[in-house]
PDB file of C-alpha atoms in Angstrom:
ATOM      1  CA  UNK U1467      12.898  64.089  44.435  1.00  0.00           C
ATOM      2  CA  UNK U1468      17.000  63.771  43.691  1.00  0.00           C
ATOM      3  CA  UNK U1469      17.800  63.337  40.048  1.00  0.00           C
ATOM      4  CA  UNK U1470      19.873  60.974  38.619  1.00  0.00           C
ATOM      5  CA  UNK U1471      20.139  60.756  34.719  1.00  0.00           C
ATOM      6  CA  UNK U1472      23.482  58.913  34.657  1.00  0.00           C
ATOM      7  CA  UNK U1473      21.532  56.387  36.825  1.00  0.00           C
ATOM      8  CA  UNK U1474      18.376  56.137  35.133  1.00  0.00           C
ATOM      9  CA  UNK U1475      20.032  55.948  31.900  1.00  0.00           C
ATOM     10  CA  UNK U1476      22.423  52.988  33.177  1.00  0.00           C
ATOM     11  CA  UNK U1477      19.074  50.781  34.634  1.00  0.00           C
ATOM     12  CA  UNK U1478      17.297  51.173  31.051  1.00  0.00           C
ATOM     13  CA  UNK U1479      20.318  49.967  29.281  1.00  0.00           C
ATOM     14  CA  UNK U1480      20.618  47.110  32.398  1.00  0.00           C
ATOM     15  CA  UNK U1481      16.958  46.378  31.675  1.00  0.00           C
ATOM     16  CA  UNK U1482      17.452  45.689  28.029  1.00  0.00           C
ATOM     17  CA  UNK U1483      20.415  43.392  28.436  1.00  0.00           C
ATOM     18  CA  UNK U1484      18.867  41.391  31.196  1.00  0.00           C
ATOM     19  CA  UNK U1485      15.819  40.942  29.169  1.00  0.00           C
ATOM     20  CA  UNK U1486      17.864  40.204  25.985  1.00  0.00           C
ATOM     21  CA  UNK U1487      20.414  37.349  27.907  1.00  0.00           C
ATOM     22  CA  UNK U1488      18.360  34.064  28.292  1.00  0.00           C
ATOM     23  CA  UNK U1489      20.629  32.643  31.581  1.00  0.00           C
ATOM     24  CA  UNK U1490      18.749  35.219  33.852  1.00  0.00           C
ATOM     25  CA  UNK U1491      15.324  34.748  34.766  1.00  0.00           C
ATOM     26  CA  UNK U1492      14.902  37.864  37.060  1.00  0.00           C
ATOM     27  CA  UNK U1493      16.075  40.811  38.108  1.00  0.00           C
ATOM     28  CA  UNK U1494      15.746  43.420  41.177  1.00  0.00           C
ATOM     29  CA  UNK U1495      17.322  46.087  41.928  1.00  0.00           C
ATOM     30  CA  UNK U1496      17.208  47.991  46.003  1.00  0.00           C
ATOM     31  CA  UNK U1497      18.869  50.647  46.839  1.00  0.00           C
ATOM     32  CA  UNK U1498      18.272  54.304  47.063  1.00  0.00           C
ATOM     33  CA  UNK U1499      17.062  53.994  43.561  1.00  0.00           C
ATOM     34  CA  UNK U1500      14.200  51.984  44.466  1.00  0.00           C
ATOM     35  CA  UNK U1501      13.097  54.369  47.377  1.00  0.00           C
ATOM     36  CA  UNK U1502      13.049  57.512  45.042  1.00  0.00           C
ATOM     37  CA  UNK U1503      16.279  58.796  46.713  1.00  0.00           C
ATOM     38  CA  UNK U1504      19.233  58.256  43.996  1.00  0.00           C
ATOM     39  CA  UNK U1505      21.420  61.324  43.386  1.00  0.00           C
ATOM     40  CA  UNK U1506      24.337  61.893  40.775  1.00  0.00           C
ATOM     41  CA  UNK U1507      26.470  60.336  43.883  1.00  0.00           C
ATOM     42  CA  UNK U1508      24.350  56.882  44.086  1.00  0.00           C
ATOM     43  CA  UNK U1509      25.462  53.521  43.055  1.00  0.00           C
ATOM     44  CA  UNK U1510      23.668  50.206  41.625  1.00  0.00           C
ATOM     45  CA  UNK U1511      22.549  47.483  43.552  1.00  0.00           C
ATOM     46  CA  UNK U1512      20.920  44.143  42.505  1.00  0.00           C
ATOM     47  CA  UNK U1513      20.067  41.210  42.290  1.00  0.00           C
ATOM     48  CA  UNK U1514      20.530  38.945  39.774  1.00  0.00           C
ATOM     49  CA  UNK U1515      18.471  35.502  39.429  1.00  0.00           C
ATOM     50  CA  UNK U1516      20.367  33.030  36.814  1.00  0.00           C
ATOM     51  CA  UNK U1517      18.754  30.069  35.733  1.00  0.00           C
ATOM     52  CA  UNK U1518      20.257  27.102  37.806  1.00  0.00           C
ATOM     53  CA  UNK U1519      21.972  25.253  34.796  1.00  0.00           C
ATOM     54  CA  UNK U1520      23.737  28.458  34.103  1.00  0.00           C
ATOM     55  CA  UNK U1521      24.522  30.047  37.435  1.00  0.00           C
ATOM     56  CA  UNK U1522      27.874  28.132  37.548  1.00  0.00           C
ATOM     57  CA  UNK U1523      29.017  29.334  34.098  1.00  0.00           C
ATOM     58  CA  UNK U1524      27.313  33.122  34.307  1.00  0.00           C
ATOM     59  CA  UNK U1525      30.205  35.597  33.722  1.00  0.00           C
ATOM     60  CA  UNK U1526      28.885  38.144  35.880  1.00  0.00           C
ATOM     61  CA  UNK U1527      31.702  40.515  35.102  1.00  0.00           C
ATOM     62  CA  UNK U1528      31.614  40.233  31.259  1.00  0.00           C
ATOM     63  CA  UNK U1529      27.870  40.608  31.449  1.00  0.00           C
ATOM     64  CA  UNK U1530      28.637  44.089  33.350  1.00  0.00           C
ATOM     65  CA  UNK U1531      31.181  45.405  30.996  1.00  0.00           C
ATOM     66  CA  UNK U1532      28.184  45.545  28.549  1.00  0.00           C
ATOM     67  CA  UNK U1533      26.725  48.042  30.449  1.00  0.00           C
ATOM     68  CA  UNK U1534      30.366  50.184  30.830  1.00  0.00           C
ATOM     69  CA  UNK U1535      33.729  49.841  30.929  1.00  0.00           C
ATOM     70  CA  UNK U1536      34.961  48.455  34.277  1.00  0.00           C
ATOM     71  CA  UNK U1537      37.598  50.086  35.965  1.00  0.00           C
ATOM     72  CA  UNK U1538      37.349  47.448  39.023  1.00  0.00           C
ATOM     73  CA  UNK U1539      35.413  43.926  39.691  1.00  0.00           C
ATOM     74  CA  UNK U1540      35.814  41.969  42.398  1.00  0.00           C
ATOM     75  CA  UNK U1541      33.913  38.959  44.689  1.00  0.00           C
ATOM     76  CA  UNK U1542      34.206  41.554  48.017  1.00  0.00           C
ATOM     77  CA  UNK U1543      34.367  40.488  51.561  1.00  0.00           C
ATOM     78  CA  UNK U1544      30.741  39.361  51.881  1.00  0.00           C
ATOM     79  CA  UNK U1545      30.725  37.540  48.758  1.00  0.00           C
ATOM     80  CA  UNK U1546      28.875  39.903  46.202  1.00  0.00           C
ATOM     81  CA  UNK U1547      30.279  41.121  42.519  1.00  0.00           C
ATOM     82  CA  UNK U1548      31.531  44.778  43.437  1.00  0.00           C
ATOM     83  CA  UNK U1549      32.122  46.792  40.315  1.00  0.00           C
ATOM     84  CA  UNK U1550      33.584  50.707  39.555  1.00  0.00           C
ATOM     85  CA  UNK U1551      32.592  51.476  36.321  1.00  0.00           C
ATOM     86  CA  UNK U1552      34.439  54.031  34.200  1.00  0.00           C
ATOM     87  CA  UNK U1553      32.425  56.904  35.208  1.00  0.00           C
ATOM     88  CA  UNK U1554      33.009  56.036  38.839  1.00  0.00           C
ATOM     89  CA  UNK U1555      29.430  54.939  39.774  1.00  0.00           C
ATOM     90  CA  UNK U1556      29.785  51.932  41.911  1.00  0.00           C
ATOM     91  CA  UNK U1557      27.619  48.515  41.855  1.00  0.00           C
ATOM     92  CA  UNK U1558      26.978  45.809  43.606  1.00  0.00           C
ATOM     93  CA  UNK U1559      25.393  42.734  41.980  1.00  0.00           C
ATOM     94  CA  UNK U1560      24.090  39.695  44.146  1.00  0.00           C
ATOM     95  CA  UNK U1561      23.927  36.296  41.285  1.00  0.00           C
ATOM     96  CA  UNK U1562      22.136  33.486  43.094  1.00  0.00           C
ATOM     97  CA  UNK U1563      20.720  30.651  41.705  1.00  0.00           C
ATOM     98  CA  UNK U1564      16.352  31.534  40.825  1.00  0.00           C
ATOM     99  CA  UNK U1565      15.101  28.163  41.880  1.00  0.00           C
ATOM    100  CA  UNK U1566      15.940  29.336  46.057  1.00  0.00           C
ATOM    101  CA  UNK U1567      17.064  32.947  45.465  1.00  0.00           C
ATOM    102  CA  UNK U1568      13.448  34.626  44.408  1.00  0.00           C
ATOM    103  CA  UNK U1569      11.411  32.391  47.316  1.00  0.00           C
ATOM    104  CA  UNK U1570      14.272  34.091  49.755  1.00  0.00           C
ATOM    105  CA  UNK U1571      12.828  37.697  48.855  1.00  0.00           C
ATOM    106  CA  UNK U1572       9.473  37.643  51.122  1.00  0.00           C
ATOM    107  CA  UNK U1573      12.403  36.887  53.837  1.00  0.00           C
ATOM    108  CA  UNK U1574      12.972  40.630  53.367  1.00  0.00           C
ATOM    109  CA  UNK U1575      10.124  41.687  55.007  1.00  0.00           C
ATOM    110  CA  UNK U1576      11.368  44.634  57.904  1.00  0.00           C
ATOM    111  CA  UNK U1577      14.433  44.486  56.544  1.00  0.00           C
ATOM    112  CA  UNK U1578      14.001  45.693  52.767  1.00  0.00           C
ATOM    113  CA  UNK U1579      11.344  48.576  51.642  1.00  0.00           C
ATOM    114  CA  UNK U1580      10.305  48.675  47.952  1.00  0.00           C
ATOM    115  CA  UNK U1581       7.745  51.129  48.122  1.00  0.00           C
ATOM    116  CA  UNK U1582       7.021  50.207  44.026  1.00  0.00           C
ATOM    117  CA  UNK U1583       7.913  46.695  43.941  1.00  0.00           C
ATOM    118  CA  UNK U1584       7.004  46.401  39.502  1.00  0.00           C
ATOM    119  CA  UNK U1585       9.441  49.587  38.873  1.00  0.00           C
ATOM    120  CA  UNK U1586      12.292  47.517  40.859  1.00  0.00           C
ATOM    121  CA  UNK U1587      12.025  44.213  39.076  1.00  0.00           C
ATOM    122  CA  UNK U1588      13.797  45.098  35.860  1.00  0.00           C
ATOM    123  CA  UNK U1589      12.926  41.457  34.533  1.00  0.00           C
ATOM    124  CA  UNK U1590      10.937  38.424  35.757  1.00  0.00           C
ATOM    125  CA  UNK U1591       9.936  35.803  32.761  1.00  0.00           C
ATOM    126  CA  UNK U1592       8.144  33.721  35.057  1.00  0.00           C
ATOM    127  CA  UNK U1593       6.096  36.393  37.519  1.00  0.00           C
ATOM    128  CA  UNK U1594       7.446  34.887  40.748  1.00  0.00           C
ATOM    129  CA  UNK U1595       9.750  37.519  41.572  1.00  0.00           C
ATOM    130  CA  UNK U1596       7.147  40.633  41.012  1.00  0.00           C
ATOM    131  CA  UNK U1597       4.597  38.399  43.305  1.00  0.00           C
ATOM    132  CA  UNK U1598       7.548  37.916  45.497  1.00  0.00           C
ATOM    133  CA  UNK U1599       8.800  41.689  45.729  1.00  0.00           C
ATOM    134  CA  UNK U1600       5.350  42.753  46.460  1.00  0.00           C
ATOM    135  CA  UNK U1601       5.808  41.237  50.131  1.00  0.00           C
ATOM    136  CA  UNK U1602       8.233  44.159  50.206  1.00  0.00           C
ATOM    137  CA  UNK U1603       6.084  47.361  49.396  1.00  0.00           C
ATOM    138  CA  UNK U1604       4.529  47.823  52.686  1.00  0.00           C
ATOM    139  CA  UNK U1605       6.545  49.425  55.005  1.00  0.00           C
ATOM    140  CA  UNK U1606       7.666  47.726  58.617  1.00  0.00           C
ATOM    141  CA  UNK U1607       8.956  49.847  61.133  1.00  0.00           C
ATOM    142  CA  UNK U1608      11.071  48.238  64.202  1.00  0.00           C
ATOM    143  CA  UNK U1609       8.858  47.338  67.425  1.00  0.00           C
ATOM    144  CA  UNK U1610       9.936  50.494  69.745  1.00  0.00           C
ATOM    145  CA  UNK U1611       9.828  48.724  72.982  1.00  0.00           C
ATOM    146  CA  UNK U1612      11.884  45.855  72.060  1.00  0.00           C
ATOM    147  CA  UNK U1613      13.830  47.511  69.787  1.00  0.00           C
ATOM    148  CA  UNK U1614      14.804  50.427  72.664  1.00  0.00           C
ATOM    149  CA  UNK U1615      15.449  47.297  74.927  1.00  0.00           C
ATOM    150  CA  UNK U1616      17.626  45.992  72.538  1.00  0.00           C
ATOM    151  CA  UNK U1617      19.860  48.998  72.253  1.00  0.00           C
ATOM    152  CA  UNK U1618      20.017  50.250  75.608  1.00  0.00           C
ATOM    153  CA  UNK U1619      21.424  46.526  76.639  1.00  0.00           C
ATOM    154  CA  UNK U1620      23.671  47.052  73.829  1.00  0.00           C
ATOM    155  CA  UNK U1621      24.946  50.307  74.221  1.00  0.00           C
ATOM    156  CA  UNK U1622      25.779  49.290  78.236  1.00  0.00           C
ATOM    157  CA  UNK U1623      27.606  45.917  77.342  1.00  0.00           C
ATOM    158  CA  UNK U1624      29.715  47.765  74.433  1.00  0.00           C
ATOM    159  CA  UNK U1625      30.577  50.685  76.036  1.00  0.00           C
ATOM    160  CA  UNK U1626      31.883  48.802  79.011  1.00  0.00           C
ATOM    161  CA  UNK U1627      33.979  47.119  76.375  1.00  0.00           C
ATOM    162  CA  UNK U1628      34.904  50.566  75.137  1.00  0.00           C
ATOM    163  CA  UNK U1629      35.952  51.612  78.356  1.00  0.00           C
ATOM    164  CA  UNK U1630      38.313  48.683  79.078  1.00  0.00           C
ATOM    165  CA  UNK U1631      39.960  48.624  75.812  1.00  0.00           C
ATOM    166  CA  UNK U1632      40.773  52.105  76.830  1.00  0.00           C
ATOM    167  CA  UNK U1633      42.420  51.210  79.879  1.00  0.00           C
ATOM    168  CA  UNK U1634      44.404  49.047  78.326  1.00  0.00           C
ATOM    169  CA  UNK U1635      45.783  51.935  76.062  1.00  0.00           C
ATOM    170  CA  UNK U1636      44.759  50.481  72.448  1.00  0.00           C
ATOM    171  CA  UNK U1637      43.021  53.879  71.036  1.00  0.00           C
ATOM    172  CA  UNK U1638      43.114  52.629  67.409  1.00  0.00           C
ATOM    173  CA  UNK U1639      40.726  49.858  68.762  1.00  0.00           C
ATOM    174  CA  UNK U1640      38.893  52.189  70.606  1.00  0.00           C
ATOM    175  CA  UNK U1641      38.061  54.355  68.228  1.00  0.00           C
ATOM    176  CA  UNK U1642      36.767  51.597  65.585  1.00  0.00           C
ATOM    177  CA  UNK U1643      34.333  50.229  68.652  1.00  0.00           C
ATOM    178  CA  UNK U1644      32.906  54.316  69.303  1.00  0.00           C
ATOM    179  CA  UNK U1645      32.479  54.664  65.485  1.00  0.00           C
ATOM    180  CA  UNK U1646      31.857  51.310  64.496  1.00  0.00           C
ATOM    181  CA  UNK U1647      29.762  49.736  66.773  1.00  0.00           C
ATOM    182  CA  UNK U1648      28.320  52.327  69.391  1.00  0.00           C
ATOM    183  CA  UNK U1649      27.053  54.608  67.452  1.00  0.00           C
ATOM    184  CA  UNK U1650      24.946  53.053  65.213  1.00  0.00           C
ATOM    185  CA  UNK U1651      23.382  51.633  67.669  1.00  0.00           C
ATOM    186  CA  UNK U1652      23.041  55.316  69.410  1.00  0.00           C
ATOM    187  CA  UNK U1653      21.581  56.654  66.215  1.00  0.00           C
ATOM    188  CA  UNK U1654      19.020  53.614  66.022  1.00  0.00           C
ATOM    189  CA  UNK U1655      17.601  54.335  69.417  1.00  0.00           C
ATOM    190  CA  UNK U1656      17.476  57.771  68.863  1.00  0.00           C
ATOM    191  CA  UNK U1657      15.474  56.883  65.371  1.00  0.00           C
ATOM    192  CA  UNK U1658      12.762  54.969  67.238  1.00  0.00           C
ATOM    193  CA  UNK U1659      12.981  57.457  70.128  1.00  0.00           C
ATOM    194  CA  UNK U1660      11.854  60.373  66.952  1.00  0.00           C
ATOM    195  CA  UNK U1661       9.955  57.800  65.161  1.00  0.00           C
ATOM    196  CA  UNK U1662      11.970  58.470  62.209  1.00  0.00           C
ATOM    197  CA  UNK U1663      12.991  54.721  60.851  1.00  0.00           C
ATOM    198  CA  UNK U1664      12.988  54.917  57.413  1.00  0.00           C
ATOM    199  CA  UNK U1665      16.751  54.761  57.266  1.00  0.00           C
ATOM    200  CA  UNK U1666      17.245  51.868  59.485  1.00  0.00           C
ATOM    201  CA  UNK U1667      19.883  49.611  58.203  1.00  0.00           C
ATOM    202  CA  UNK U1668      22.148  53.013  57.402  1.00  0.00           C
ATOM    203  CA  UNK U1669      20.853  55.109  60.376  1.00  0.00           C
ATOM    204  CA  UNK U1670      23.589  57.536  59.558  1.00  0.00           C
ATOM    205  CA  UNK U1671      22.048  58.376  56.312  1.00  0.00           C
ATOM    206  CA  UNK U1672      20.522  61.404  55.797  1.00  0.00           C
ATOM    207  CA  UNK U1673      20.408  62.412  59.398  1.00  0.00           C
ATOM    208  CA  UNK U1674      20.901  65.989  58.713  1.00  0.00           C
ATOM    209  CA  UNK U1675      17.389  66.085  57.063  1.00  0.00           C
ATOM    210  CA  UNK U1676      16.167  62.550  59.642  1.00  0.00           C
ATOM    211  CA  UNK U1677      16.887  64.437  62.970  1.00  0.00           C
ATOM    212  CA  UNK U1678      17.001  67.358  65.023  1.00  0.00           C
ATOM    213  CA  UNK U1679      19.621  69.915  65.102  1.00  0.00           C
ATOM    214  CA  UNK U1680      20.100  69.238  69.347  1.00  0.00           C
ATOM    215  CA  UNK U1681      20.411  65.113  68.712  1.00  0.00           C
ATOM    216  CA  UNK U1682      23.186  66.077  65.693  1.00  0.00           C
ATOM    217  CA  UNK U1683      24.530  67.952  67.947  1.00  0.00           C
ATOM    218  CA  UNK U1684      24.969  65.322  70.758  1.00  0.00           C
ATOM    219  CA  UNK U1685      25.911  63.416  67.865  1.00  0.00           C
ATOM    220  CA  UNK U1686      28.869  65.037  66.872  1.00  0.00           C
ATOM    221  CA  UNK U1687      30.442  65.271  70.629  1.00  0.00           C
ATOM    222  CA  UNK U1688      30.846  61.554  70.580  1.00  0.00           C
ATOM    223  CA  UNK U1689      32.960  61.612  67.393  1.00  0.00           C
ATOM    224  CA  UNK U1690      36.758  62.212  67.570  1.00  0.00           C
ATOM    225  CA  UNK U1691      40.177  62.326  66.050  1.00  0.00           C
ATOM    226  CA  UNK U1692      42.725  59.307  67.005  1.00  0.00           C
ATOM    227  CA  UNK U1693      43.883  60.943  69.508  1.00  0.00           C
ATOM    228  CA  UNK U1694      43.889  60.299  73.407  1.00  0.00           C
ATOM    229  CA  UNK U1695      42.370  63.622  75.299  1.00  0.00           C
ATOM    230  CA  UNK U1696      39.745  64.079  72.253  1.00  0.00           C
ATOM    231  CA  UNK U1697      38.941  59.836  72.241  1.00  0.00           C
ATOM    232  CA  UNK U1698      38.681  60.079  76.238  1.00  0.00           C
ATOM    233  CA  UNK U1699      36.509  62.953  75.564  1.00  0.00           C
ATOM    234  CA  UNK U1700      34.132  61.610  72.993  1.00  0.00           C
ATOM    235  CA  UNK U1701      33.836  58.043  75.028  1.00  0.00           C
ATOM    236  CA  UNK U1702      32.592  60.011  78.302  1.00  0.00           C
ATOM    237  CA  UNK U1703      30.438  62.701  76.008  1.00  0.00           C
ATOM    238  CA  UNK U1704      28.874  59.229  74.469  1.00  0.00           C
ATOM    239  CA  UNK U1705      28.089  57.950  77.172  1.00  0.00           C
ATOM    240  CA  UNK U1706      26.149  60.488  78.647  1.00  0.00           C
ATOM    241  CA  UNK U1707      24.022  60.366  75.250  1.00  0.00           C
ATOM    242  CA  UNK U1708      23.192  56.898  75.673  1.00  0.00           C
ATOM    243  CA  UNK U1709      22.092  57.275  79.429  1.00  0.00           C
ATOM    244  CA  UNK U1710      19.733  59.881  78.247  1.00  0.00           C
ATOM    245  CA  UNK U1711      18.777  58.055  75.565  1.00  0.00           C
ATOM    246  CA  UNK U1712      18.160  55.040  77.687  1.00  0.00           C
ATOM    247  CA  UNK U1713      16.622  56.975  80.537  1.00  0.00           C
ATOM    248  CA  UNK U1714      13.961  58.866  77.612  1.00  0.00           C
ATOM    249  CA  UNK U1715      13.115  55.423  76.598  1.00  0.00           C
ATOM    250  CA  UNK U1716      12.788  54.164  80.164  1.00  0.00           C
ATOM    251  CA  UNK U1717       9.792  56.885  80.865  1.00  0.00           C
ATOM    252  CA  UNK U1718       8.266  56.053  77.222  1.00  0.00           C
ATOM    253  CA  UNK U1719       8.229  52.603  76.935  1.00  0.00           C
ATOM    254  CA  UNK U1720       9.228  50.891  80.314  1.00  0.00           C
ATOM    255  CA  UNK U1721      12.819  49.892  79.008  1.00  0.00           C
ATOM    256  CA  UNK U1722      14.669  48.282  81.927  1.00  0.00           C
ATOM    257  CA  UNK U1723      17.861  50.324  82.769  1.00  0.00           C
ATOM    258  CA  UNK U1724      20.952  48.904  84.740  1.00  0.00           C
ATOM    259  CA  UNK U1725      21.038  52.630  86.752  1.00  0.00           C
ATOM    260  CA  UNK U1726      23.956  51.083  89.051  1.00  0.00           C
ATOM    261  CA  UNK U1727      25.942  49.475  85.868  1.00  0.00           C
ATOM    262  CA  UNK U1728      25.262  52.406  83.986  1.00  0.00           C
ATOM    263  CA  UNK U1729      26.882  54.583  87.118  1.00  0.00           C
ATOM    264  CA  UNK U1730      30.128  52.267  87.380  1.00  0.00           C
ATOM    265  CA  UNK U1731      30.875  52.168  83.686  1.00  0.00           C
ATOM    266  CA  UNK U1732      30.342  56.338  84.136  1.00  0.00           C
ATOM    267  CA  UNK U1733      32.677  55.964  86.662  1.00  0.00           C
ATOM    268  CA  UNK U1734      35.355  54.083  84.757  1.00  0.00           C
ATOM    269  CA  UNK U1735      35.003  56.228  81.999  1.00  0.00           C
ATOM    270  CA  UNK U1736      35.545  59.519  84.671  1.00  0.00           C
ATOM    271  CA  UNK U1737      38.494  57.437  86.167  1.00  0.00           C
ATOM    272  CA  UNK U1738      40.973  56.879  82.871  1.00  0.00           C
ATOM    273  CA  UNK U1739      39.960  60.938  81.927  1.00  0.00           C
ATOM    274  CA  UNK U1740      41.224  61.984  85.440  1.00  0.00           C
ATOM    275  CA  UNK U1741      44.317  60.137  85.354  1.00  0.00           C
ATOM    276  CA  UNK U1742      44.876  61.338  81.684  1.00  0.00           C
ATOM    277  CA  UNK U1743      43.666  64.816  81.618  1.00  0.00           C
ATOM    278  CA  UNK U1744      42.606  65.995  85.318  1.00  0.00           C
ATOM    279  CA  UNK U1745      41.303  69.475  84.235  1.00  0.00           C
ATOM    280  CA  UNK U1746      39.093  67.812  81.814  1.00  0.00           C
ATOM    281  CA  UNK U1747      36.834  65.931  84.184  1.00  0.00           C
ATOM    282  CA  UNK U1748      33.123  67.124  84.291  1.00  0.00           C
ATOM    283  CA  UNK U1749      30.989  66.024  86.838  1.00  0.00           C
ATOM    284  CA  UNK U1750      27.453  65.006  85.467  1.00  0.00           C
ATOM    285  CA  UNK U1751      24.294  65.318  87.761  1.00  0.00           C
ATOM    286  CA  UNK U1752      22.830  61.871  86.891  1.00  0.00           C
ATOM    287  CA  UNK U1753      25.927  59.998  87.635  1.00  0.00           C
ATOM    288  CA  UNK U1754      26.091  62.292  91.511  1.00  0.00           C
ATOM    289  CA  UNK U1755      22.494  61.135  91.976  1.00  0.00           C
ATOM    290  CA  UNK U1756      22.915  57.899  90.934  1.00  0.00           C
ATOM    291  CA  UNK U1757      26.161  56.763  92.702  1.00  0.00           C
ATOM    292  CA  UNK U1758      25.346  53.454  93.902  1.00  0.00           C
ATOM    293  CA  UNK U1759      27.687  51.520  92.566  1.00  0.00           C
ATOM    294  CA  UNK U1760      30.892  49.869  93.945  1.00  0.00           C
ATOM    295  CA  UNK U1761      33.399  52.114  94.166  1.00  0.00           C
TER     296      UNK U1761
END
């Protein structure tokens, strides 16, 4: 198991001043702390339940500079307390109100794991959040069918997005859609395809350990620079993955494939590469057996 003293020693002193500051009447931290995998590089997330007649006054930000200096604290984009603190250990603290917050945890369920639910609730005066958390400890992994489904429909629609946007010529917007959006959803297919789902919500995390050395490998030829004979490159090499991965989960599972959508988008893809780089084109023998598409 990672250490993490700095960590460790940062959630006792957490513990003590939640327990010692009357406005909160639970707390619960997630995170890679929570699943036994914190490191010297890991932040702190959590949740912080404030008695209703105080939630509107609760300084979140003074109550964190308790813990450490702040370098940084901000409300960020999705509407949670982000924090630096002066060792450079990041948190993020959710304060919500306990009357609806702690019945919202058993909501969780498939989405959070707390594999020890009592060692993440660092205070609860009333015993509704431990009961609550406990919803959480059993693991629940993705249905594989309708999950595969899912992606494969996915990974068509976006990529023919993908492949538009890059006939139009805007590569900065290409690239965010292959980094942002198609390959997570790759790497989540290719999860329940290895029945390895423990790192769901992040599926890049940890792959190196998660994954085979081949499927890192495919991996990595669908990332590139921001630049057009590399992008072109990595959209057609991603591509390919996904039809494979579609096509594997086709034979296991029954997944419906579009085979002639699937051959046209390969064909648009093939298309802009020719025109851009014609000594770069690579025939593939799924899209020659498959070519029965509009042309």
């Amino acid at each position: 198991m990672p250490e993490s003293p700095a960590l460790d020693r940062r959630i006792d002193r957490l513990r003590a001043l939640a327990q010692a500051d009357e406005r909160l009447e639970g707390v619960l931290l997630y995170g890679s702390w929570t699943l036994g995998e914190a490191d010297e590089h890991s932040d702190i997330e959590a949740y912080f339940y404030v008695a209703d007649e105080h939630l509107d006054t609760f300084d979140g930000e003074a109550f964190l500079a308790g813990l450490a200096p702040l370098e940084l604290a901000y409300t960020n984009m999705f509407g949670i307390l982000a924090v630096v603190f002066d060792d450079l250990m990041r948190g993020e603290f959710h304060l919500c109100a306990a009357s609806t917050g702690i019945d919202e945890v058993t909501g969780w369920a498939g989405l959070v794991h707390l594999p020890q639910p009592e060692r993440a609730v660092l205070l609860d005066r009333t015993g509704r959040l431990t009961e609550a958390a406990r919803v959480l400890a059993d693991r629940h992994t993705p249905d594989p069918a309708t999950t595969a489904q899912q992606r494969v429909d996915e990974l068509t629609n976006w990529t023919l997005a993908l492949a538009h946007i890059l006939r139009r010529g805007e590569l900065a917007r290409a690239h965010n859609l292959l980094t942002a959006m198609i390959a997570p959803q790759q790497l989540q297919l290719c999860r329940v395809l290895h029945d390895s789902t423990d790192h769901w919500l992040t599926p890049s995390r940890a792959l190196e350990q998660d994954l085979p050395a081949d499927e890192i490998a495919r991996y990595a030829r669908t990332t590139a620079a921001l630049e057009e004979r590399t992008l072109r490159a990595a959209a057609r090499e991603s591509w390919v993955w996904s039809r494979e991965l579609a096509a594997r989960a086709e034979k296991r599972w029954g997944v419906r494939v579009p085979g002639d959508l699937q051959t046209r988008i390969a064909h648009l893809l093939e298309a802009q590469d020719l025109k851009a780089e014609p000594q770069d084109r690579t025939d593939h023998p799924q899209d020659l057996a498959a070519d029965r598409g509009p042309r």
